[in-house]
């Protein structure tokens, strides 16, 4: 049975953007992450080793967000690939990565991508 480990509304400052100024000045990004995994042993045993620690997921996301990219697609792809590589119990990863107040002349809360990757 697969369940999800969730981080919702993680807000990080990073340097992603097509325009050079975006990569110099930076912006806030909001990240939602869902990792499908079997947590039945953690439910039964109450041991963190039987699950995927959301604190560890946070560190992975933070590390990947610290590497500047032109595109949020690239940053989100790095995050999903890193999670699948670093957490063998992860069966799939869904990442929603939004740039807050993007410089496109629109009044919106954010713009970005949602990626889903599955373990092969």
Tab-separated table of C-alpha atoms in Angstrom:
chain	number	residue	atom	x	y	z
A	1	UNK	CA	0.000	0.000	0.000
A	2	UNK	CA	1.409	3.393	-0.985
A	3	UNK	CA	0.858	6.520	1.048
A	4	UNK	CA	2.329	10.007	0.787
A	5	UNK	CA	4.865	12.051	2.670
A	6	UNK	CA	3.921	15.702	2.087
A	7	UNK	CA	5.641	19.067	2.382
A	8	UNK	CA	3.215	21.851	1.505
A	9	UNK	CA	3.922	25.530	1.000
A	10	UNK	CA	7.687	25.407	1.515
A	11	UNK	CA	8.954	28.908	0.787
A	12	UNK	CA	12.579	29.373	-0.282
A	13	UNK	CA	14.545	32.262	-1.738
A	14	UNK	CA	16.447	31.232	-4.864
A	15	UNK	CA	18.007	32.524	-8.059
A	16	UNK	CA	16.130	31.013	-10.996
A	17	UNK	CA	15.013	32.907	-14.075
A	18	UNK	CA	15.512	33.526	-17.759
A	19	UNK	CA	16.482	37.160	-17.237
A	20	UNK	CA	19.936	37.862	-15.811
A	21	UNK	CA	18.447	40.179	-13.191
A	22	UNK	CA	16.271	37.337	-11.864
A	23	UNK	CA	19.374	35.230	-11.313
A	24	UNK	CA	21.158	38.156	-9.598
A	25	UNK	CA	18.377	39.480	-7.378
A	26	UNK	CA	16.472	36.257	-6.780
A	27	UNK	CA	12.886	35.697	-5.743
A	28	UNK	CA	10.733	33.652	-3.425
A	29	UNK	CA	9.522	30.271	-4.632
A	30	UNK	CA	6.811	28.084	-3.147
A	31	UNK	CA	7.236	24.309	-3.318
A	32	UNK	CA	4.766	21.513	-2.657
A	33	UNK	CA	6.213	18.016	-2.565
A	34	UNK	CA	4.437	14.662	-2.375
A	35	UNK	CA	6.404	11.426	-2.190
A	36	UNK	CA	4.557	8.131	-2.554
A	37	UNK	CA	5.972	5.394	-0.365
A	38	UNK	CA	4.914	2.490	1.800
A	39	UNK	CA	4.669	3.722	5.400
A	40	UNK	CA	2.931	0.679	6.909
A	41	UNK	CA	6.002	-0.279	8.975
A	42	UNK	CA	6.287	3.277	10.337
A	43	UNK	CA	2.606	3.225	11.273
A	44	UNK	CA	3.079	-0.051	13.149
A	45	UNK	CA	6.524	0.502	14.677
A	46	UNK	CA	6.850	4.276	15.200
A	47	UNK	CA	10.436	4.289	13.829
A	48	UNK	CA	11.613	7.109	11.556
A	49	UNK	CA	13.836	4.631	9.678
A	50	UNK	CA	10.654	2.949	8.422
A	51	UNK	CA	9.578	6.058	6.498
A	52	UNK	CA	11.045	8.959	4.539
A	53	UNK	CA	11.830	11.857	6.848
A	54	UNK	CA	10.261	15.092	5.692
A	55	UNK	CA	13.192	16.883	7.365
A	56	UNK	CA	15.551	14.995	5.029
A	57	UNK	CA	13.304	15.803	2.044
A	58	UNK	CA	13.477	19.464	2.991
A	59	UNK	CA	17.295	19.355	2.944
A	60	UNK	CA	17.271	17.755	-0.512
A	61	UNK	CA	14.858	20.360	-1.874
A	62	UNK	CA	16.820	23.221	-0.283
A	63	UNK	CA	20.102	21.954	-1.734
A	64	UNK	CA	18.691	21.653	-5.260
A	65	UNK	CA	16.971	25.055	-5.066
A	66	UNK	CA	20.327	26.635	-4.141
A	67	UNK	CA	21.666	25.829	-7.641
A	68	UNK	CA	20.580	28.628	-10.029
A	69	UNK	CA	18.668	27.639	-13.168
A	70	UNK	CA	17.216	29.505	-16.106
A	71	UNK	CA	13.961	27.533	-15.888
A	72	UNK	CA	11.780	26.370	-13.018
A	73	UNK	CA	11.266	23.218	-15.115
A	74	UNK	CA	14.956	22.437	-14.730
A	75	UNK	CA	14.983	23.125	-10.981
A	76	UNK	CA	11.859	20.985	-10.430
A	77	UNK	CA	13.382	18.187	-12.518
A	78	UNK	CA	16.553	18.221	-10.443
A	79	UNK	CA	14.522	18.018	-7.236
A	80	UNK	CA	12.406	15.064	-8.410
A	81	UNK	CA	15.428	13.174	-9.727
A	82	UNK	CA	17.398	13.786	-6.524
A	83	UNK	CA	14.551	12.521	-4.342
A	84	UNK	CA	14.184	9.335	-6.386
A	85	UNK	CA	17.957	8.804	-6.309
A	86	UNK	CA	18.430	9.492	-2.590
A	87	UNK	CA	15.359	7.763	-1.149
A	88	UNK	CA	15.006	4.169	-2.394
A	89	UNK	CA	11.608	3.854	-0.665
A	90	UNK	CA	10.173	6.657	-2.830
A	91	UNK	CA	7.974	5.226	-5.593
A	92	UNK	CA	6.930	8.542	-7.137
A	93	UNK	CA	7.479	12.245	-6.584
A	94	UNK	CA	5.157	15.145	-7.366
A	95	UNK	CA	6.691	18.618	-7.197
A	96	UNK	CA	4.840	21.893	-7.697
A	97	UNK	CA	7.310	24.778	-7.999
A	98	UNK	CA	5.941	28.314	-8.281
A	99	UNK	CA	7.829	31.578	-8.597
A	100	UNK	CA	6.115	34.218	-6.494
A	101	UNK	CA	5.383	37.505	-8.242
A	102	UNK	CA	7.028	36.525	-11.555
A	103	UNK	CA	8.189	39.421	-13.768
A	104	UNK	CA	5.624	39.005	-16.543
A	105	UNK	CA	3.263	41.892	-15.895
A	106	UNK	CA	0.448	39.752	-14.483
A	107	UNK	CA	-1.133	40.041	-11.060
A	108	UNK	CA	-0.887	36.451	-9.800
A	109	UNK	CA	0.281	34.575	-6.743
A	110	UNK	CA	2.804	32.592	-8.722
A	111	UNK	CA	3.690	30.833	-11.948
A	112	UNK	CA	5.555	27.601	-12.439
A	113	UNK	CA	5.326	23.894	-13.064
A	114	UNK	CA	4.118	20.648	-11.593
A	115	UNK	CA	6.129	17.515	-12.335
A	116	UNK	CA	5.436	13.892	-11.524
A	117	UNK	CA	8.154	11.252	-11.850
A	118	UNK	CA	7.929	7.548	-11.119
A	119	UNK	CA	10.582	5.073	-10.132
A	120	UNK	CA	11.278	2.857	-13.117
